[in-house]
mmCIF file with all atom_site columns, C-alpha atoms in Angstrom:
data_model
loop_
_atom_site.group_PDB
_atom_site.id
_atom_site.type_symbol
_atom_site.label_atom_id
_atom_site.label_alt_id
_atom_site.label_comp_id
_atom_site.label_asym_id
_atom_site.label_entity_id
_atom_site.label_seq_id
_atom_site.pdbx_PDB_ins_code
_atom_site.Cartn_x
_atom_site.Cartn_y
_atom_site.Cartn_z
_atom_site.occupancy
_atom_site.B_iso_or_equiv
_atom_site.pdbx_formal_charge
_atom_site.auth_seq_id
_atom_site.auth_comp_id
_atom_site.auth_asym_id
_atom_site.auth_atom_id
_atom_site.pdbx_PDB_model_num
ATOM 1   C CA . UNK W 1 1   ? 85.511  133.160 91.838  1.00 53.00 ? 1   UNK W CA 1
ATOM 2   C CA . UNK W 1 2   ? 87.205  129.813 92.291  1.00 54.00 ? 2   UNK W CA 1
ATOM 3   C CA . UNK W 1 3   ? 86.862  127.891 95.505  1.00 52.00 ? 3   UNK W CA 1
ATOM 4   C CA . UNK W 1 4   ? 89.002  124.913 96.382  1.00 52.00 ? 4   UNK W CA 1
ATOM 5   C CA . UNK W 1 5   ? 88.027  122.870 99.396  1.00 54.00 ? 5   UNK W CA 1
ATOM 6   C CA . UNK W 1 6   ? 90.832  120.974 101.072 1.00 51.00 ? 6   UNK W CA 1
ATOM 7   C CA . UNK W 1 7   ? 89.980  117.688 102.673 1.00 53.00 ? 7   UNK W CA 1
ATOM 8   C CA . UNK W 1 8   ? 92.017  114.735 103.697 1.00 54.00 ? 8   UNK W CA 1
ATOM 9   C CA . UNK W 1 9   ? 91.287  112.062 101.104 1.00 44.00 ? 9   UNK W CA 1
ATOM 10  C CA . UNK W 1 10  ? 91.519  109.054 103.353 1.00 53.00 ? 10  UNK W CA 1
ATOM 11  C CA . UNK W 1 11  ? 92.345  108.174 106.922 1.00 71.00 ? 11  UNK W CA 1
ATOM 12  C CA . UNK W 1 12  ? 93.465  104.696 107.909 1.00 79.00 ? 12  UNK W CA 1
ATOM 13  C CA . UNK W 1 13  ? 93.182  103.097 111.322 1.00 86.00 ? 13  UNK W CA 1
ATOM 14  C CA . UNK W 1 14  ? 94.368  99.655  112.435 1.00 89.00 ? 14  UNK W CA 1
ATOM 15  C CA . UNK W 1 15  ? 92.909  98.047  115.548 1.00 94.00 ? 15  UNK W CA 1
ATOM 16  C CA . UNK W 1 16  ? 93.702  94.771  117.225 1.00 91.00 ? 16  UNK W CA 1
ATOM 17  C CA . UNK W 1 17  ? 92.418  94.449  120.789 1.00 93.00 ? 17  UNK W CA 1
ATOM 18  C CA . UNK W 1 18  ? 88.787  94.449  121.918 1.00 93.00 ? 18  UNK W CA 1
ATOM 19  C CA . UNK W 1 19  ? 88.120  96.660  124.954 1.00 94.00 ? 19  UNK W CA 1
ATOM 20  C CA . UNK W 1 20  ? 85.321  96.602  127.524 1.00 93.00 ? 20  UNK W CA 1
ATOM 21  C CA . UNK W 1 21  ? 83.740  99.890  128.560 1.00 92.00 ? 21  UNK W CA 1
ATOM 22  C CA . UNK W 1 22  ? 85.223  99.715  132.052 1.00 93.00 ? 22  UNK W CA 1
ATOM 23  C CA . UNK W 1 23  ? 88.717  99.418  130.529 1.00 92.00 ? 23  UNK W CA 1
ATOM 24  C CA . UNK W 1 24  ? 88.402  102.558 128.387 1.00 91.00 ? 24  UNK W CA 1
ATOM 25  C CA . UNK W 1 25  ? 90.384  105.630 129.350 1.00 88.00 ? 25  UNK W CA 1
ATOM 26  C CA . UNK W 1 26  ? 88.313  108.291 131.114 1.00 91.00 ? 26  UNK W CA 1
ATOM 27  C CA . UNK W 1 27  ? 88.790  110.784 128.288 1.00 88.00 ? 27  UNK W CA 1
ATOM 28  C CA . UNK W 1 28  ? 87.265  108.263 125.868 1.00 91.00 ? 28  UNK W CA 1
ATOM 29  C CA . UNK W 1 29  ? 84.248  107.609 128.086 1.00 93.00 ? 29  UNK W CA 1
ATOM 30  C CA . UNK W 1 30  ? 83.499  111.355 128.128 1.00 94.00 ? 30  UNK W CA 1
ATOM 31  C CA . UNK W 1 31  ? 82.485  111.222 124.471 1.00 95.00 ? 31  UNK W CA 1
ATOM 32  C CA . UNK W 1 32  ? 79.793  108.576 124.974 1.00 95.00 ? 32  UNK W CA 1
ATOM 33  C CA . UNK W 1 33  ? 76.501  110.358 125.465 1.00 93.00 ? 33  UNK W CA 1
ATOM 34  C CA . UNK W 1 34  ? 74.152  109.228 128.248 1.00 93.00 ? 34  UNK W CA 1
ATOM 35  C CA . UNK W 1 35  ? 71.474  108.598 125.568 1.00 93.00 ? 35  UNK W CA 1
ATOM 36  C CA . UNK W 1 36  ? 73.735  106.174 123.701 1.00 94.00 ? 36  UNK W CA 1
ATOM 37  C CA . UNK W 1 37  ? 74.347  102.495 124.295 1.00 95.00 ? 37  UNK W CA 1
ATOM 38  C CA . UNK W 1 38  ? 77.953  101.341 124.224 1.00 95.00 ? 38  UNK W CA 1
ATOM 39  C CA . UNK W 1 39  ? 78.329  98.318  121.947 1.00 95.00 ? 39  UNK W CA 1
ATOM 40  C CA . UNK W 1 40  ? 82.004  97.568  121.472 1.00 94.00 ? 40  UNK W CA 1
ATOM 41  C CA . UNK W 1 41  ? 85.423  99.211  121.453 1.00 96.00 ? 41  UNK W CA 1
ATOM 42  C CA . UNK W 1 42  ? 88.817  98.390  119.996 1.00 96.00 ? 42  UNK W CA 1
ATOM 43  C CA . UNK W 1 43  ? 92.269  99.794  120.557 1.00 93.00 ? 43  UNK W CA 1
ATOM 44  C CA . UNK W 1 44  ? 95.785  99.656  119.291 1.00 89.00 ? 44  UNK W CA 1
ATOM 45  C CA . UNK W 1 45  ? 98.820  101.016 121.100 1.00 84.00 ? 45  UNK W CA 1
ATOM 46  C CA . UNK W 1 46  ? 97.619  104.620 120.815 1.00 82.00 ? 46  UNK W CA 1
ATOM 47  C CA . UNK W 1 47  ? 94.136  104.881 119.250 1.00 88.00 ? 47  UNK W CA 1
ATOM 48  C CA . UNK W 1 48  ? 90.597  103.865 120.228 1.00 91.00 ? 48  UNK W CA 1
ATOM 49  C CA . UNK W 1 49  ? 87.527  102.997 118.172 1.00 95.00 ? 49  UNK W CA 1
ATOM 50  C CA . UNK W 1 50  ? 84.179  103.052 119.981 1.00 97.00 ? 50  UNK W CA 1
ATOM 51  C CA . UNK W 1 51  ? 80.913  101.811 118.512 1.00 97.00 ? 51  UNK W CA 1
ATOM 52  C CA . UNK W 1 52  ? 77.652  102.979 120.063 1.00 96.00 ? 52  UNK W CA 1
ATOM 53  C CA . UNK W 1 53  ? 74.109  102.476 118.831 1.00 95.00 ? 53  UNK W CA 1
ATOM 54  C CA . UNK W 1 54  ? 74.214  105.924 117.138 1.00 95.00 ? 54  UNK W CA 1
ATOM 55  C CA . UNK W 1 55  ? 77.754  106.753 116.087 1.00 95.00 ? 55  UNK W CA 1
ATOM 56  C CA . UNK W 1 56  ? 81.366  105.791 115.671 1.00 95.00 ? 56  UNK W CA 1
ATOM 57  C CA . UNK W 1 57  ? 83.958  107.594 117.802 1.00 95.00 ? 57  UNK W CA 1
ATOM 58  C CA . UNK W 1 58  ? 87.625  107.410 116.780 1.00 93.00 ? 58  UNK W CA 1
ATOM 59  C CA . UNK W 1 59  ? 90.543  108.735 118.789 1.00 91.00 ? 59  UNK W CA 1
ATOM 60  C CA . UNK W 1 60  ? 93.694  109.451 116.809 1.00 86.00 ? 60  UNK W CA 1
ATOM 61  C CA . UNK W 1 61  ? 96.585  110.103 119.215 1.00 80.00 ? 61  UNK W CA 1
ATOM 62  C CA . UNK W 1 62  ? 100.239 110.767 118.531 1.00 74.00 ? 62  UNK W CA 1
ATOM 63  C CA . UNK W 1 63  ? 102.284 110.255 121.704 1.00 66.00 ? 63  UNK W CA 1
ATOM 64  C CA . UNK W 1 64  ? 105.614 110.604 119.863 1.00 71.00 ? 64  UNK W CA 1
ATOM 65  C CA . UNK W 1 65  ? 107.055 114.076 119.457 1.00 62.00 ? 65  UNK W CA 1
ATOM 66  C CA . UNK W 1 66  ? 104.400 116.752 119.819 1.00 65.00 ? 66  UNK W CA 1
ATOM 67  C CA . UNK W 1 67  ? 101.440 115.161 121.562 1.00 74.00 ? 67  UNK W CA 1
ATOM 68  C CA . UNK W 1 68  ? 98.060  115.625 119.896 1.00 79.00 ? 68  UNK W CA 1
ATOM 69  C CA . UNK W 1 69  ? 94.692  113.937 120.052 1.00 82.00 ? 69  UNK W CA 1
ATOM 70  C CA . UNK W 1 70  ? 92.189  114.130 117.217 1.00 87.00 ? 70  UNK W CA 1
ATOM 71  C CA . UNK W 1 71  ? 88.659  112.884 117.794 1.00 91.00 ? 71  UNK W CA 1
ATOM 72  C CA . UNK W 1 72  ? 86.472  111.807 114.869 1.00 90.00 ? 72  UNK W CA 1
ATOM 73  C CA . UNK W 1 73  ? 82.764  111.518 115.703 1.00 93.00 ? 73  UNK W CA 1
ATOM 74  C CA . UNK W 1 74  ? 80.813  109.950 112.875 1.00 93.00 ? 74  UNK W CA 1
ATOM 75  C CA . UNK W 1 75  ? 77.046  109.612 113.173 1.00 95.00 ? 75  UNK W CA 1
ATOM 76  C CA . UNK W 1 76  ? 75.981  106.517 111.277 1.00 95.00 ? 76  UNK W CA 1
ATOM 77  C CA . UNK W 1 77  ? 73.377  108.617 109.479 1.00 94.00 ? 77  UNK W CA 1
ATOM 78  C CA . UNK W 1 78  ? 76.206  110.588 107.774 1.00 93.00 ? 78  UNK W CA 1
ATOM 79  C CA . UNK W 1 79  ? 77.710  107.513 106.090 1.00 93.00 ? 79  UNK W CA 1
ATOM 80  C CA . UNK W 1 80  ? 76.813  107.676 102.412 1.00 92.00 ? 80  UNK W CA 1
ATOM 81  C CA . UNK W 1 81  ? 78.443  104.436 101.233 1.00 92.00 ? 81  UNK W CA 1
ATOM 82  C CA . UNK W 1 82  ? 80.191  101.627 103.015 1.00 93.00 ? 82  UNK W CA 1
ATOM 83  C CA . UNK W 1 83  ? 81.741  98.232  102.535 1.00 95.00 ? 83  UNK W CA 1
ATOM 84  C CA . UNK W 1 84  ? 82.983  95.462  104.752 1.00 97.00 ? 84  UNK W CA 1
ATOM 85  C CA . UNK W 1 85  ? 85.807  93.243  103.513 1.00 96.00 ? 85  UNK W CA 1
ATOM 86  C CA . UNK W 1 86  ? 86.621  89.919  105.116 1.00 97.00 ? 86  UNK W CA 1
ATOM 87  C CA . UNK W 1 87  ? 90.157  88.662  104.589 1.00 95.00 ? 87  UNK W CA 1
ATOM 88  C CA . UNK W 1 88  ? 92.080  85.902  106.349 1.00 95.00 ? 88  UNK W CA 1
ATOM 89  C CA . UNK W 1 89  ? 92.665  87.215  109.872 1.00 94.00 ? 89  UNK W CA 1
ATOM 90  C CA . UNK W 1 90  ? 91.460  90.710  108.973 1.00 96.00 ? 90  UNK W CA 1
ATOM 91  C CA . UNK W 1 91  ? 88.292  92.773  108.566 1.00 96.00 ? 91  UNK W CA 1
ATOM 92  C CA . UNK W 1 92  ? 88.175  96.131  106.778 1.00 96.00 ? 92  UNK W CA 1
ATOM 93  C CA . UNK W 1 93  ? 85.404  98.694  107.166 1.00 95.00 ? 93  UNK W CA 1
ATOM 94  C CA . UNK W 1 94  ? 85.424  101.248 104.355 1.00 93.00 ? 94  UNK W CA 1
ATOM 95  C CA . UNK W 1 95  ? 83.304  104.395 104.563 1.00 90.00 ? 95  UNK W CA 1
ATOM 96  C CA . UNK W 1 96  ? 82.530  107.413 102.426 1.00 91.00 ? 96  UNK W CA 1
ATOM 97  C CA . UNK W 1 97  ? 80.807  110.139 104.378 1.00 90.00 ? 97  UNK W CA 1
ATOM 98  C CA . UNK W 1 98  ? 78.322  112.686 103.091 1.00 90.00 ? 98  UNK W CA 1
ATOM 99  C CA . UNK W 1 99  ? 81.120  115.275 103.189 1.00 85.00 ? 99  UNK W CA 1
ATOM 100 C CA . UNK W 1 100 ? 83.213  113.205 100.762 1.00 84.00 ? 100 UNK W CA 1
ATOM 101 C CA . UNK W 1 101 ? 85.659  112.217 103.487 1.00 85.00 ? 101 UNK W CA 1
ATOM 102 C CA . UNK W 1 102 ? 86.807  108.595 103.219 1.00 87.00 ? 102 UNK W CA 1
ATOM 103 C CA . UNK W 1 103 ? 87.826  106.395 106.096 1.00 88.00 ? 103 UNK W CA 1
ATOM 104 C CA . UNK W 1 104 ? 89.328  102.902 106.311 1.00 91.00 ? 104 UNK W CA 1
ATOM 105 C CA . UNK W 1 105 ? 89.238  101.033 109.586 1.00 93.00 ? 105 UNK W CA 1
ATOM 106 C CA . UNK W 1 106 ? 91.182  97.775  109.717 1.00 94.00 ? 106 UNK W CA 1
ATOM 107 C CA . UNK W 1 107 ? 90.835  95.126  112.390 1.00 96.00 ? 107 UNK W CA 1
ATOM 108 C CA . UNK W 1 108 ? 93.714  92.665  112.493 1.00 94.00 ? 108 UNK W CA 1
ATOM 109 C CA . UNK W 1 109 ? 94.246  89.292  114.179 1.00 93.00 ? 109 UNK W CA 1
ATOM 110 C CA . UNK W 1 110 ? 90.550  88.485  113.816 1.00 94.00 ? 110 UNK W CA 1
ATOM 111 C CA . UNK W 1 111 ? 89.229  84.981  114.357 1.00 94.00 ? 111 UNK W CA 1
ATOM 112 C CA . UNK W 1 112 ? 85.766  83.820  113.245 1.00 94.00 ? 112 UNK W CA 1
ATOM 113 C CA . UNK W 1 113 ? 83.962  85.006  116.408 1.00 94.00 ? 113 UNK W CA 1
ATOM 114 C CA . UNK W 1 114 ? 85.537  88.450  116.278 1.00 94.00 ? 114 UNK W CA 1
ATOM 115 C CA . UNK W 1 115 ? 84.624  88.743  112.612 1.00 96.00 ? 115 UNK W CA 1
ATOM 116 C CA . UNK W 1 116 ? 81.022  87.868  113.481 1.00 95.00 ? 116 UNK W CA 1
ATOM 117 C CA . UNK W 1 117 ? 80.984  90.644  116.119 1.00 94.00 ? 117 UNK W CA 1
ATOM 118 C CA . UNK W 1 118 ? 82.140  93.169  113.531 1.00 95.00 ? 118 UNK W CA 1
ATOM 119 C CA . UNK W 1 119 ? 79.599  91.898  111.021 1.00 96.00 ? 119 UNK W CA 1
ATOM 120 C CA . UNK W 1 120 ? 76.835  92.427  113.591 1.00 95.00 ? 120 UNK W CA 1
ATOM 121 C CA . UNK W 1 121 ? 78.043  95.965  114.305 1.00 94.00 ? 121 UNK W CA 1
ATOM 122 C CA . UNK W 1 122 ? 78.257  96.732  110.596 1.00 95.00 ? 122 UNK W CA 1
ATOM 123 C CA . UNK W 1 123 ? 74.695  95.527  110.053 1.00 95.00 ? 123 UNK W CA 1
ATOM 124 C CA . UNK W 1 124 ? 73.523  97.716  112.967 1.00 93.00 ? 124 UNK W CA 1
ATOM 125 C CA . UNK W 1 125 ? 75.299  100.737 111.524 1.00 92.00 ? 125 UNK W CA 1
ATOM 126 C CA . UNK W 1 126 ? 73.728  100.240 108.130 1.00 92.00 ? 126 UNK W CA 1
ATOM 127 C CA . UNK W 1 127 ? 70.233  99.552  109.514 1.00 93.00 ? 127 UNK W CA 1
ATOM 128 C CA . UNK W 1 128 ? 70.274  103.014 111.079 1.00 86.00 ? 128 UNK W CA 1
ATOM 129 C CA . UNK W 1 129 ? 70.694  104.436 107.567 1.00 70.00 ? 129 UNK W CA 1
ATOM 130 C CA . UNK W 1 130 ? 67.408  102.899 106.419 1.00 69.00 ? 130 UNK W CA 1
#
């Protein structure tokens, strides 16, 4: 018997603006567990990216046409490989999850301080894997 598993090969997100927890939409706050510590969040015109001390929460919304909202919850422990790329004005986080799913999260219009914040978050995420 042959079995073919379908999975999306890669998902790309682009984020630009840093968001404080009090500025998050209520629906986004609902996904942060009371046992988690909020670290940082980013948004673009329709999506959110939330970093906690335990997991990454991504909201993929499509307000054009048929409205949908897809929520990706990624425990840091499920990240099998990762990379962080620093480019002029941009930071890329690249992940492969234990399931084989790949994700690319891009942060644009980044200055040195914002890049340092992302580097700190990345190091926290990877230290949880140890």
